[in-house]
Coordinates of C-alpha atoms in Angstrom, one line a residue:
Chain A
M1 CA -39.7 -72.0 -39.1
R2 CA -41.5 -74.0 -36.4
V3 CA -40.0 -76.1 -33.5
N4 CA -42.6 -78.1 -31.5
G5 CA -45.2 -76.1 -33.2
V6 CA -43.7 -72.8 -32.0
E7 CA -42.9 -70.2 -34.5
I8 CA -39.2 -69.1 -34.7
E9 CA -39.3 -65.6 -36.2
D10 CA -36.8 -64.9 -39.1
T11 CA -34.8 -62.3 -37.2
F12 CA -31.6 -61.9 -35.3
A13 CA -30.2 -60.9 -32.0
E14 CA -27.8 -58.1 -32.0
A15 CA -24.9 -58.2 -29.5
F16 CA -22.0 -56.0 -28.5
G17 CA -18.4 -56.2 -27.6
M18 CA -17.6 -56.3 -23.9
W19 CA -14.7 -57.3 -21.7
G20 CA -15.1 -60.6 -19.9
A21 CA -13.3 -62.0 -16.8
R22 CA -13.6 -65.5 -15.4
L23 CA -13.1 -66.1 -11.7
V24 CA -12.7 -69.5 -10.0
V25 CA -14.2 -69.2 -6.5
T26 CA -13.6 -72.1 -4.1
A27 CA -14.6 -72.7 -0.5
E28 CA -14.6 -75.5 2.1
T29 CA -18.1 -76.5 0.9
L30 CA -20.0 -76.0 -2.3
E31 CA -22.6 -74.1 -0.4
W32 CA -20.2 -71.5 0.7
A33 CA -18.7 -71.2 -2.8
R34 CA -22.2 -70.6 -4.1
T35 CA -22.9 -68.1 -1.4
A36 CA -19.8 -66.2 -2.4
G37 CA -20.8 -66.4 -6.0
A38 CA -24.3 -65.2 -5.3
A39 CA -22.9 -62.2 -3.5
A40 CA -20.3 -61.4 -6.1
T41 CA -22.9 -61.6 -8.9
G42 CA -25.6 -59.7 -7.0
F43 CA -26.7 -56.4 -8.4
A44 CA -25.0 -57.2 -11.7
T45 CA -27.9 -57.5 -14.1
S46 CA -27.3 -54.7 -16.5
I47 CA -24.4 -52.4 -17.2
I48 CA -27.0 -49.6 -17.5
G49 CA -27.1 -49.3 -13.7
C50 CA -24.9 -51.9 -12.1
G51 CA -21.5 -51.2 -13.5
C52 CA -21.2 -54.8 -14.8
E53 CA -23.1 -57.9 -15.8
A54 CA -22.2 -61.1 -14.0
G55 CA -23.4 -64.6 -13.2
I56 CA -22.4 -68.0 -12.0
N57 CA -21.5 -70.0 -15.1
E58 CA -20.9 -73.5 -13.7
L59 CA -20.1 -75.6 -10.7
V60 CA -16.6 -77.1 -10.5
R61 CA -15.7 -80.3 -8.8
A62 CA -13.0 -80.3 -6.1
Q63 CA -10.7 -82.2 -8.4
D64 CA -10.9 -79.5 -11.0
T65 CA -10.0 -76.5 -8.9
P66 CA -6.6 -75.1 -8.0
D67 CA -6.9 -76.0 -4.3
D68 CA -8.9 -79.2 -4.5
R69 CA -12.0 -77.7 -2.9
P70 CA -15.4 -77.4 -4.5
G71 CA -15.9 -74.2 -6.4
I72 CA -17.9 -72.2 -9.0
I73 CA -17.0 -70.2 -12.1
V74 CA -18.1 -66.5 -12.0
L75 CA -18.2 -64.6 -15.3
L76 CA -18.1 -60.8 -15.1
F77 CA -18.6 -58.5 -18.1
T78 CA -18.0 -54.7 -18.4
M79 CA -17.9 -52.2 -21.3
S80 CA -14.4 -50.9 -20.6
R81 CA -11.1 -52.1 -19.2
A82 CA -11.2 -49.4 -16.5
A83 CA -14.6 -50.6 -15.4
M84 CA -13.4 -54.2 -15.3
E85 CA -10.6 -53.3 -12.9
Q86 CA -12.9 -51.4 -10.7
Q87 CA -15.5 -54.1 -10.6
L88 CA -13.0 -56.9 -10.0
M89 CA -11.6 -55.0 -7.0
L90 CA -15.0 -54.2 -5.6
R91 CA -16.6 -57.6 -6.1
I92 CA -13.7 -59.7 -5.0
G93 CA -12.8 -57.4 -2.2
Q94 CA -16.3 -56.8 -0.8
T95 CA -18.1 -60.0 -1.5
I96 CA -15.7 -62.9 -2.0
M97 CA -13.0 -62.0 0.5
T98 CA -15.7 -61.4 3.1
C99 CA -17.4 -64.7 2.6
P100 CA -16.0 -67.5 5.0
T101 CA -13.4 -70.0 3.7
T102 CA -13.3 -68.7 0.2
A103 CA -10.4 -68.3 -2.2
C104 CA -10.4 -66.6 -5.6
Y105 CA -8.3 -67.6 -8.7
D106 CA -8.0 -66.3 -12.2
G107 CA -9.8 -68.3 -14.7
L108 CA -8.5 -66.5 -17.8
P109 CA -4.7 -66.8 -17.5
D110 CA -4.3 -66.2 -21.2
G111 CA -6.6 -63.1 -21.3
E112 CA -5.5 -60.2 -23.5
E113 CA -5.5 -57.8 -20.5
R114 CA -4.4 -58.3 -16.9
F115 CA -5.6 -56.5 -13.9
K116 CA -3.8 -56.3 -10.6
V117 CA -6.4 -57.3 -8.1
G118 CA -4.8 -59.5 -5.4
G119 CA -1.8 -57.3 -5.7
K120 CA -3.9 -54.4 -4.4
L121 CA -6.2 -56.3 -2.1
R122 CA -3.2 -57.6 -0.2
Y123 CA -2.9 -54.2 1.6
F124 CA -5.9 -55.3 3.6
G125 CA -3.3 -57.5 5.3
D126 CA -1.8 -54.5 7.0
G127 CA 1.7 -55.7 6.4
F128 CA 1.1 -59.3 7.5
Q129 CA 0.2 -60.5 4.0
R130 CA 2.4 -63.2 2.4
S131 CA 2.8 -64.3 -1.2
K132 CA 3.7 -67.6 -2.8
L133 CA 4.9 -67.9 -6.4
L134 CA 3.6 -71.2 -7.8
D135 CA 4.6 -71.9 -11.4
G136 CA 4.8 -68.2 -12.2
R137 CA 1.4 -67.4 -10.7
R138 CA 1.6 -65.3 -7.5
L139 CA -0.9 -66.1 -4.8
W140 CA -1.5 -63.6 -2.0
R141 CA -2.3 -64.9 1.5
I142 CA -4.2 -62.2 3.3
P143 CA -4.8 -62.9 7.1
V144 CA -8.5 -62.9 7.9
M145 CA -10.4 -64.1 11.0
D146 CA -11.0 -67.6 9.8
G147 CA -7.4 -68.1 8.6
E148 CA -6.2 -66.7 5.2
F149 CA -7.9 -65.4 2.1
V150 CA -6.0 -66.6 -0.9
V151 CA -6.3 -64.5 -4.0
E152 CA -4.4 -64.4 -7.2
E153 CA -2.1 -61.4 -7.9
S154 CA -3.8 -60.5 -11.2
F155 CA -6.8 -61.5 -13.2
G156 CA -7.1 -61.8 -17.0
A157 CA -9.8 -60.3 -19.1
A158 CA -10.6 -60.9 -22.8
K159 CA -12.8 -59.3 -25.4
A160 CA -16.2 -60.9 -25.0
V161 CA -19.8 -60.6 -26.2
G162 CA -22.7 -59.1 -24.3
G163 CA -26.4 -58.6 -25.0
G164 CA -27.2 -61.8 -26.9
N165 CA -31.0 -62.3 -26.4
F166 CA -34.2 -63.8 -27.4
F167 CA -37.9 -63.2 -26.5
I168 CA -40.5 -65.8 -25.5
M169 CA -44.1 -64.8 -26.4
A170 CA -46.7 -66.9 -24.8
G171 CA -50.5 -66.9 -24.3
D172 CA -50.2 -66.4 -20.6
L173 CA -47.7 -65.6 -17.9
E174 CA -47.5 -69.2 -16.5
R175 CA -46.5 -70.7 -19.8
A176 CA -44.0 -67.9 -20.5
L177 CA -42.4 -68.5 -17.2
A178 CA -42.3 -72.2 -17.6
A179 CA -40.7 -71.8 -21.0
A180 CA -38.2 -69.3 -19.8
Q181 CA -37.2 -71.5 -16.9
A182 CA -36.8 -74.5 -19.1
A183 CA -34.6 -72.4 -21.5
V184 CA -32.4 -71.1 -18.7
A185 CA -32.0 -74.6 -17.2
A186 CA -30.8 -75.9 -20.6
M187 CA -28.5 -72.9 -21.2
R188 CA -26.7 -73.3 -17.8
G189 CA -25.0 -76.3 -19.3
V190 CA -23.2 -74.3 -21.9
P191 CA -19.7 -73.3 -20.7
G192 CA -18.6 -69.7 -21.0
V193 CA -22.0 -67.9 -20.8
V194 CA -24.1 -66.3 -18.2
M195 CA -27.7 -65.0 -18.1
P196 CA -27.2 -62.1 -15.8
F197 CA -30.8 -61.2 -15.0
P198 CA -32.6 -62.6 -11.9
G199 CA -33.1 -66.3 -12.5
G200 CA -31.7 -65.7 -16.0
V201 CA -34.8 -64.0 -17.1
V202 CA -35.8 -60.3 -17.6
R203 CA -39.2 -58.9 -17.8
S204 CA -38.4 -55.2 -18.1
G205 CA -36.7 -55.3 -21.5
S206 CA -35.7 -51.9 -22.6
K207 CA -35.4 -49.7 -25.6
T208 CA -32.6 -47.1 -25.9
S209 CA -34.8 -44.0 -26.0
S210 CA -37.2 -42.2 -23.8
R211 CA -39.5 -39.2 -23.9
Y212 CA -37.9 -38.0 -20.8
K213 CA -34.6 -36.0 -20.9
G214 CA -31.7 -37.8 -19.2
Q215 CA -33.4 -41.1 -19.2
H216 CA -31.2 -43.4 -21.3
A217 CA -33.4 -46.5 -21.3
S218 CA -37.1 -46.9 -21.1
S219 CA -39.7 -49.6 -21.2
N220 CA -39.7 -51.8 -24.3
T221 CA -43.2 -50.5 -25.2
P222 CA -43.7 -52.5 -28.4
Y223 CA -43.5 -55.7 -26.4
C224 CA -45.6 -54.6 -23.4
P225 CA -49.0 -56.4 -23.8
T226 CA -50.7 -53.7 -21.6
L227 CA -49.9 -51.1 -24.2
R228 CA -51.3 -52.9 -27.2
G229 CA -53.7 -50.7 -29.0
F230 CA -52.3 -47.6 -27.4
E231 CA -48.7 -47.6 -28.5
K232 CA -47.1 -49.2 -31.6
S233 CA -47.0 -52.9 -30.7
D234 CA -45.0 -55.8 -32.1
L235 CA -47.2 -58.3 -30.3
R236 CA -49.7 -60.4 -32.1
E237 CA -53.2 -61.4 -31.2
G238 CA -53.1 -63.9 -28.3
E239 CA -49.6 -63.0 -27.1
N240 CA -50.3 -61.8 -23.5
A241 CA -46.9 -62.3 -21.8
V242 CA -43.3 -61.7 -23.0
L243 CA -40.1 -62.7 -21.2
E244 CA -36.6 -62.0 -22.4
I245 CA -33.4 -64.0 -21.9
V246 CA -30.2 -62.0 -22.2
I247 CA -26.9 -63.8 -22.7
D248 CA -23.3 -62.7 -22.1
G249 CA -20.5 -64.9 -23.2
L250 CA -16.7 -65.1 -23.4
T251 CA -16.9 -65.9 -27.1
S252 CA -19.5 -65.4 -29.9
D253 CA -19.5 -69.2 -30.4
A254 CA -20.6 -69.7 -26.7
V255 CA -23.4 -67.1 -27.1
A256 CA -24.5 -68.7 -30.3
E257 CA -24.6 -72.2 -28.7
A258 CA -26.5 -70.9 -25.6
T259 CA -29.0 -69.1 -27.9
R260 CA -29.6 -72.2 -29.9
V261 CA -30.0 -74.4 -26.8
G262 CA -32.3 -71.9 -25.1
V263 CA -34.5 -71.2 -28.1
V264 CA -35.1 -75.0 -28.7
A265 CA -35.8 -75.5 -25.0
A266 CA -38.2 -72.6 -24.8
C267 CA -40.4 -74.1 -27.5
C268 CA -42.9 -75.5 -24.9
D269 CA -46.6 -75.9 -24.9
G270 CA -48.4 -72.5 -24.8
V271 CA -45.5 -70.6 -26.3
L272 CA -46.6 -68.9 -29.5
R273 CA -43.5 -67.3 -30.9
I274 CA -39.7 -66.8 -30.3
S275 CA -38.2 -63.6 -31.5
A276 CA -35.0 -61.6 -30.8
G277 CA -34.1 -58.0 -30.2
N278 CA -32.0 -55.9 -32.5
Y279 CA -31.4 -52.4 -33.7
G280 CA -31.7 -53.1 -37.4
G281 CA -28.1 -54.4 -37.4
S282 CA -26.6 -51.0 -37.3
L283 CA -25.2 -50.9 -33.8
G284 CA -24.0 -54.3 -32.6
Q285 CA -20.8 -56.0 -33.7
F286 CA -22.4 -59.5 -33.4
K287 CA -25.5 -60.9 -35.0
F288 CA -27.1 -64.2 -34.1
A289 CA -29.8 -65.2 -36.7
L290 CA -32.3 -67.5 -35.0
H291 CA -33.1 -69.6 -38.1
D292 CA -29.4 -70.2 -38.8
L293 CA -28.8 -71.2 -35.2
V294 CA -31.8 -73.5 -34.8
S295 CA -31.2 -75.3 -38.2
A296 CA -27.5 -75.7 -37.6
Chain B
M1 CA 12.6 -89.9 -47.0
T2 CA 12.3 -87.1 -44.4
C3 CA 13.0 -83.4 -44.8
I4 CA 16.1 -82.0 -43.2
S5 CA 14.3 -80.4 -40.2
C6 CA 12.4 -83.6 -39.5
A7 CA 15.6 -85.6 -39.7
G8 CA 17.3 -83.1 -37.3
A9 CA 14.4 -83.4 -34.8
A10 CA 14.6 -87.2 -35.0
L11 CA 18.3 -87.2 -34.4
D12 CA 17.9 -84.7 -31.5
R13 CA 15.5 -87.1 -29.8
G14 CA 18.2 -89.8 -29.8
G15 CA 20.2 -87.8 -27.2
M16 CA 23.8 -87.8 -26.3
T17 CA 25.4 -90.3 -23.9
L18 CA 28.6 -89.7 -22.0
T19 CA 30.1 -92.8 -20.3
R20 CA 33.0 -92.4 -17.7
R21 CA 36.0 -94.3 -19.0
E22 CA 37.4 -95.3 -15.6
S23 CA 36.6 -95.2 -11.9
S24 CA 38.7 -92.8 -9.9
P25 CA 38.4 -90.9 -6.6
I26 CA 40.2 -87.9 -8.1
P27 CA 37.7 -85.1 -8.4
V28 CA 36.6 -84.1 -11.8
E29 CA 35.1 -80.7 -12.6
A30 CA 32.8 -81.1 -15.6
D31 CA 30.7 -78.0 -15.9
S32 CA 31.0 -78.5 -19.7
I33 CA 28.4 -81.3 -19.4
C34 CA 25.5 -78.9 -19.9
P35 CA 22.9 -78.7 -22.8
D36 CA 23.8 -75.1 -23.4
R37 CA 27.5 -76.0 -24.1
F38 CA 26.6 -78.8 -26.5
I39 CA 24.4 -76.8 -28.8
G40 CA 25.6 -77.1 -32.4
L41 CA 28.5 -79.5 -31.5
N42 CA 29.1 -83.0 -32.8
E43 CA 30.8 -85.8 -30.8
A44 CA 34.3 -84.7 -31.8
D45 CA 33.6 -81.1 -30.7
I46 CA 32.1 -82.2 -27.4
A47 CA 35.1 -84.4 -26.8
R48 CA 37.3 -81.3 -27.0
L49 CA 35.4 -79.3 -24.3
P50 CA 37.5 -78.6 -21.2
A51 CA 37.3 -80.4 -17.9
F52 CA 39.5 -80.6 -14.8
Y53 CA 40.9 -83.9 -13.6
G54 CA 42.2 -83.0 -10.2
R55 CA 44.2 -79.8 -10.9
R56 CA 45.0 -80.9 -14.4
Q57 CA 43.1 -79.5 -17.4
V58 CA 41.9 -82.2 -19.7
T59 CA 39.1 -82.6 -22.2
L60 CA 35.7 -84.4 -21.8
G61 CA 37.0 -86.9 -24.4
D62 CA 39.8 -87.9 -22.1
L63 CA 37.3 -88.8 -19.3
F64 CA 34.2 -89.9 -21.2
E65 CA 33.2 -92.0 -24.1
I66 CA 30.8 -89.8 -26.1
E67 CA 28.2 -91.0 -28.5
G68 CA 24.9 -89.8 -29.9
V69 CA 23.5 -86.6 -31.3
G70 CA 21.7 -83.5 -30.0
A71 CA 22.2 -81.2 -27.1
T72 CA 18.9 -81.2 -25.3
D73 CA 18.9 -84.7 -23.9
I74 CA 22.1 -85.8 -22.2
T75 CA 22.7 -89.0 -20.3
V76 CA 25.8 -89.4 -18.2
T77 CA 26.8 -92.8 -16.9
G78 CA 29.7 -94.6 -15.2
D79 CA 31.4 -93.8 -11.9
L80 CA 30.4 -90.2 -11.3
A81 CA 30.7 -89.9 -7.5
A82 CA 33.7 -87.6 -7.9
V83 CA 32.3 -85.7 -10.9
K84 CA 31.3 -82.2 -9.9
K85 CA 29.3 -79.4 -11.6
I86 CA 27.3 -81.5 -14.0
G87 CA 24.5 -79.2 -15.4
H88 CA 26.2 -76.2 -13.9
G89 CA 24.3 -73.1 -15.1
M90 CA 22.1 -75.0 -17.6
T91 CA 19.2 -73.0 -19.0
M92 CA 17.3 -75.6 -21.0
G93 CA 17.2 -79.3 -22.0
R94 CA 17.4 -82.4 -19.9
V95 CA 20.4 -84.1 -18.2
T96 CA 20.1 -87.5 -16.7
V97 CA 22.8 -88.8 -14.4
E98 CA 22.8 -92.6 -14.0
G99 CA 24.1 -93.2 -10.5
P100 CA 25.7 -91.2 -7.7
V101 CA 27.1 -87.8 -8.6
G102 CA 29.5 -85.3 -7.0
Q103 CA 29.1 -81.8 -5.7
H104 CA 27.6 -78.7 -7.2
T105 CA 25.3 -80.6 -9.5
G106 CA 22.9 -78.2 -11.1
A107 CA 24.3 -75.3 -9.3
R108 CA 23.4 -71.9 -10.8
M109 CA 21.0 -73.5 -13.2
T110 CA 18.2 -71.4 -14.5
G111 CA 16.1 -73.8 -16.6
G112 CA 15.7 -77.3 -17.9
E113 CA 15.5 -80.5 -15.9
L114 CA 18.3 -82.5 -14.2
V115 CA 17.6 -86.0 -12.9
V116 CA 20.0 -87.9 -10.7
R117 CA 19.3 -91.6 -10.4
G118 CA 21.3 -92.0 -7.3
D119 CA 22.8 -89.8 -4.5
A120 CA 24.0 -86.3 -5.1
G121 CA 26.9 -84.5 -3.3
D122 CA 26.9 -81.2 -1.4
W123 CA 25.7 -77.9 -3.0
L124 CA 23.1 -79.5 -5.1
G125 CA 21.3 -76.7 -7.0
A126 CA 23.2 -74.0 -5.1
Y127 CA 22.2 -70.5 -6.2
M128 CA 19.8 -72.1 -8.6
A129 CA 17.3 -69.7 -10.3
G130 CA 15.0 -71.9 -12.3
G131 CA 14.3 -75.3 -13.7
R132 CA 13.9 -78.6 -11.9
I133 CA 16.2 -81.0 -10.2
V134 CA 15.1 -84.5 -9.1
V135 CA 17.4 -86.7 -7.0
E136 CA 16.2 -90.2 -6.5
G137 CA 18.6 -90.9 -3.7
N138 CA 20.0 -88.7 -0.9
A139 CA 21.7 -85.4 -1.2
G140 CA 24.5 -83.8 0.8
H141 CA 24.7 -80.5 2.6
F142 CA 23.6 -77.1 1.4
V143 CA 20.9 -78.2 -1.1
G144 CA 19.8 -75.0 -2.8
G145 CA 22.2 -73.1 -0.6
A146 CA 24.3 -70.0 -0.9
Y147 CA 28.0 -70.0 -1.7
S148 CA 30.3 -68.3 0.8
G149 CA 30.0 -64.6 0.2
D150 CA 26.6 -64.8 -1.6
T151 CA 23.8 -63.1 0.3
K152 CA 21.2 -65.3 -1.4
G153 CA 20.9 -69.0 -2.0
M154 CA 18.3 -70.6 -4.4
R155 CA 16.3 -67.9 -6.3
G156 CA 13.8 -70.0 -8.1
G157 CA 13.0 -73.4 -9.5
T158 CA 12.2 -76.7 -7.8
I159 CA 14.4 -79.3 -6.2
L160 CA 13.0 -82.7 -5.2
V161 CA 15.1 -85.1 -3.2
K162 CA 13.5 -88.4 -2.6
G163 CA 15.9 -89.5 0.1
D164 CA 17.5 -87.5 3.0
V165 CA 19.5 -84.3 2.8
G166 CA 22.3 -83.0 4.9
R167 CA 22.4 -79.7 6.9
E168 CA 21.4 -76.2 5.8
A169 CA 19.1 -77.2 3.0
G170 CA 17.6 -74.0 1.6
G171 CA 20.1 -71.8 3.5
R172 CA 19.6 -68.1 2.6
M173 CA 17.0 -69.3 0.0
R174 CA 15.3 -66.4 -1.7
R175 CA 12.6 -68.0 -3.8
G176 CA 11.6 -71.5 -5.2
L177 CA 10.6 -74.8 -3.7
I178 CA 12.7 -77.6 -2.1
I179 CA 10.9 -80.9 -1.4
V180 CA 12.6 -83.5 0.7
L181 CA 10.8 -86.8 1.1
G182 CA 13.3 -88.1 3.6
D183 CA 14.9 -86.4 6.6
T184 CA 16.8 -83.1 6.8
G185 CA 19.9 -82.3 8.8
E186 CA 20.3 -79.3 11.1
F187 CA 19.6 -75.7 10.2
T188 CA 17.2 -76.4 7.4
A189 CA 16.2 -73.1 5.8
A190 CA 18.7 -71.2 8.0
R191 CA 18.6 -67.5 7.3
M192 CA 16.0 -68.1 4.7
L193 CA 14.8 -64.9 2.9
A194 CA 11.7 -66.3 1.2
G195 CA 10.6 -69.4 -0.6
T196 CA 9.3 -72.8 0.5
V197 CA 10.8 -76.0 1.9
F198 CA 8.7 -79.2 2.3
V199 CA 10.0 -82.0 4.5
R200 CA 8.1 -85.3 4.6
G201 CA 10.5 -87.1 7.0
R202 CA 12.1 -85.7 10.1
L203 CA 12.8 -81.9 10.1
G204 CA 16.2 -81.5 11.6
A205 CA 17.0 -79.4 14.7
R206 CA 17.1 -75.6 14.6
A207 CA 15.1 -75.3 11.3
G208 CA 14.6 -71.8 10.2
A209 CA 17.2 -70.3 12.4
G210 CA 17.5 -66.6 11.5
M211 CA 14.9 -66.9 8.8
K212 CA 13.4 -63.6 7.7
R213 CA 10.4 -64.7 5.6
G214 CA 9.5 -67.9 3.8
T215 CA 7.8 -71.2 4.7
V216 CA 9.1 -74.5 6.1
V217 CA 6.5 -77.2 6.1
A218 CA 7.0 -80.4 8.2
F219 CA 4.8 -83.3 7.2
G220 CA 6.4 -85.6 9.7
E221 CA 8.4 -85.4 13.0
V222 CA 10.1 -82.2 14.0
A223 CA 13.3 -82.5 16.0
E224 CA 13.0 -79.2 17.8
L225 CA 11.9 -75.7 17.1
L226 CA 14.0 -72.9 18.3
P227 CA 12.6 -70.8 21.2
T228 CA 12.6 -67.9 18.9
F229 CA 9.6 -69.4 17.1
R230 CA 6.1 -68.6 18.5
Y231 CA 3.1 -70.8 18.0
T232 CA 0.2 -68.9 16.5
C233 CA -2.6 -71.3 15.5
T234 CA -3.7 -74.6 14.1
Y235 CA -5.5 -74.0 10.8
R236 CA -6.1 -75.2 7.2
P237 CA -3.8 -73.2 4.9
V238 CA -5.5 -73.1 1.5
F239 CA -2.2 -72.2 -0.3
M240 CA -0.9 -75.6 0.9
R241 CA -3.7 -77.3 -1.1
C242 CA -2.7 -75.4 -4.1
Y243 CA 0.9 -76.6 -3.8
L244 CA 0.0 -80.2 -3.2
R245 CA -2.4 -80.2 -6.1
R246 CA 0.2 -78.7 -8.4
L247 CA 2.9 -81.1 -7.3
R248 CA 0.7 -84.0 -8.1
E249 CA -0.4 -82.5 -11.4
T250 CA 3.2 -82.1 -12.5
G251 CA 4.0 -85.6 -11.5
L252 CA 6.6 -84.4 -9.0
V253 CA 5.0 -86.3 -6.1
A254 CA 2.7 -89.2 -6.4
E255 CA -0.8 -89.5 -5.0
G256 CA -0.5 -89.9 -1.2
E257 CA 3.2 -89.0 -1.0
L258 CA 2.6 -85.6 0.6
E259 CA -0.7 -85.0 2.4
G260 CA -2.1 -82.7 5.0
E261 CA -4.9 -80.3 5.6
L262 CA -4.4 -79.1 9.2
F263 CA -1.2 -77.5 10.3
R264 CA 0.3 -75.9 13.4
R265 CA 1.7 -72.6 12.5
S266 CA 4.7 -71.0 14.3
I267 CA 6.2 -67.7 13.3
G268 CA 9.8 -66.8 13.5
D269 CA 12.7 -66.3 13.7
L270 CA 11.7 -63.5 16.1
T271 CA 15.4 -62.5 16.2
N272 CA 15.0 -61.5 12.6
G273 CA 11.6 -59.9 12.3
G274 CA 9.5 -63.0 12.8
R275 CA 7.8 -63.0 9.4
G276 CA 8.9 -66.5 8.5
E277 CA 6.7 -69.5 9.4
V278 CA 7.1 -73.2 10.2
L279 CA 4.0 -75.3 9.5
V280 CA 3.8 -78.7 11.2
R281 CA 1.2 -81.1 10.1
A282 CA -1.4 -81.7 12.8
E283 CA -4.0 -84.4 13.2
R284 CA -7.6 -83.6 13.5
E285 CA -8.7 -84.0 17.2

């Protein structure tokens, strides 16, 4: 299959079950909301070393947030429920609460699991915290130096999908970068997904084995152009730069749509092939076949 | 031809109407006028439900003409100024009172909606724990209040009074929201334990006297704050924006009816721990 002359390989991306949470972060200005979001989603590229994967999903207009202020949606993904509770506490407490003028609300009120976050962060108020029960949702008002930090008592989490992906193989780095950026820009319009790596793009794709004991992940050697001819390579002649886009989503439909949008947008001039990473279909619960998605 | 369940639903939508047969200043206690009491009853059954006319026990049929079907949508019309306890303890459904109504309306209710298209007497929504009351006129004293001997008043739900209310609205209130678009009398939220009272008109004197926790918000003039309240700061409470947005979303208040970003915060009552607060709307300087 070809799109804009770019070959779409007949393969599939393999993804895994994760837990996902959705935070609505508001502030006096969109700039401060984005600042809080950037801090909350910092160092959250891969669960291999960061404890969670996270990203800013979308900007929200003031008329669509609980407090009529501009805001953003942050999506946060972990492998376990325990990790989710820990990450919510850490990231809301250390990054969102500390950012001027912010408030943080649950964006998944119907989530399968609920984690008490505001109900624990409130103790920062040293006894001067107040709560308000609004339509069954408890909001904590924690005194801070610019007024009050408002945070919801608990946050919902739902079973989600992590590790959706595709690879962009190009003739040179400039064209690979341009295609990856075009893909990410298009995918940011899809609700319910984030691309957790820097700028939405990862260059250090990994495989789940290593020649070193204790090293769980190592360089994705079949896709490293500098190793062609030395190691087993999956790259073809002329493919000199590879970038990967990893997708986490609240639902498999959202990941599928983001993959479709991204793959099509990545079919730019100078891109030679689009492929996807999998483990032969034996490990992941979710499979996203590129041909099926693009032809849908 | 419709199936039995569809026909039942259609009939239920028609609602039940009770029309007062005569005007009389003699008090009537009609706590039987409640969706919970009407479930499964036809007109004749409802007519046999008890009521008090003065001290004499009568039936609803003696006092009201009853027609219609269904329990979840009740309309009460006629001279109701002396009729007490309509919607008393209701847990579901909707009761609409056309015109002024007597005391204890919606007292102890835990769910459903009660609308009064006129004034309401004292003890409106007293000891209420859930649901919603909307009064399009004024209301008397002790709105959402506590009965003598009770340690707590309103424990949940929402009361909206579009006119004025008498004294001690929200007295000993424990939880919930009272919105008064007109003025309030003395001792609003006196001995309040928690909860929220919004006043768009003039907040009466000695508001929050003895309050332990909770919030009184004045969007307009304030008669006087007790000396046992201490000013803390002028700020933008984010939680207020959440309230105002939610009230507009649910249609409880219209766009522009309640507005404010900047508030002067005073804490009190310092004679009772000082963890309550009175927020008074401030203008940007």
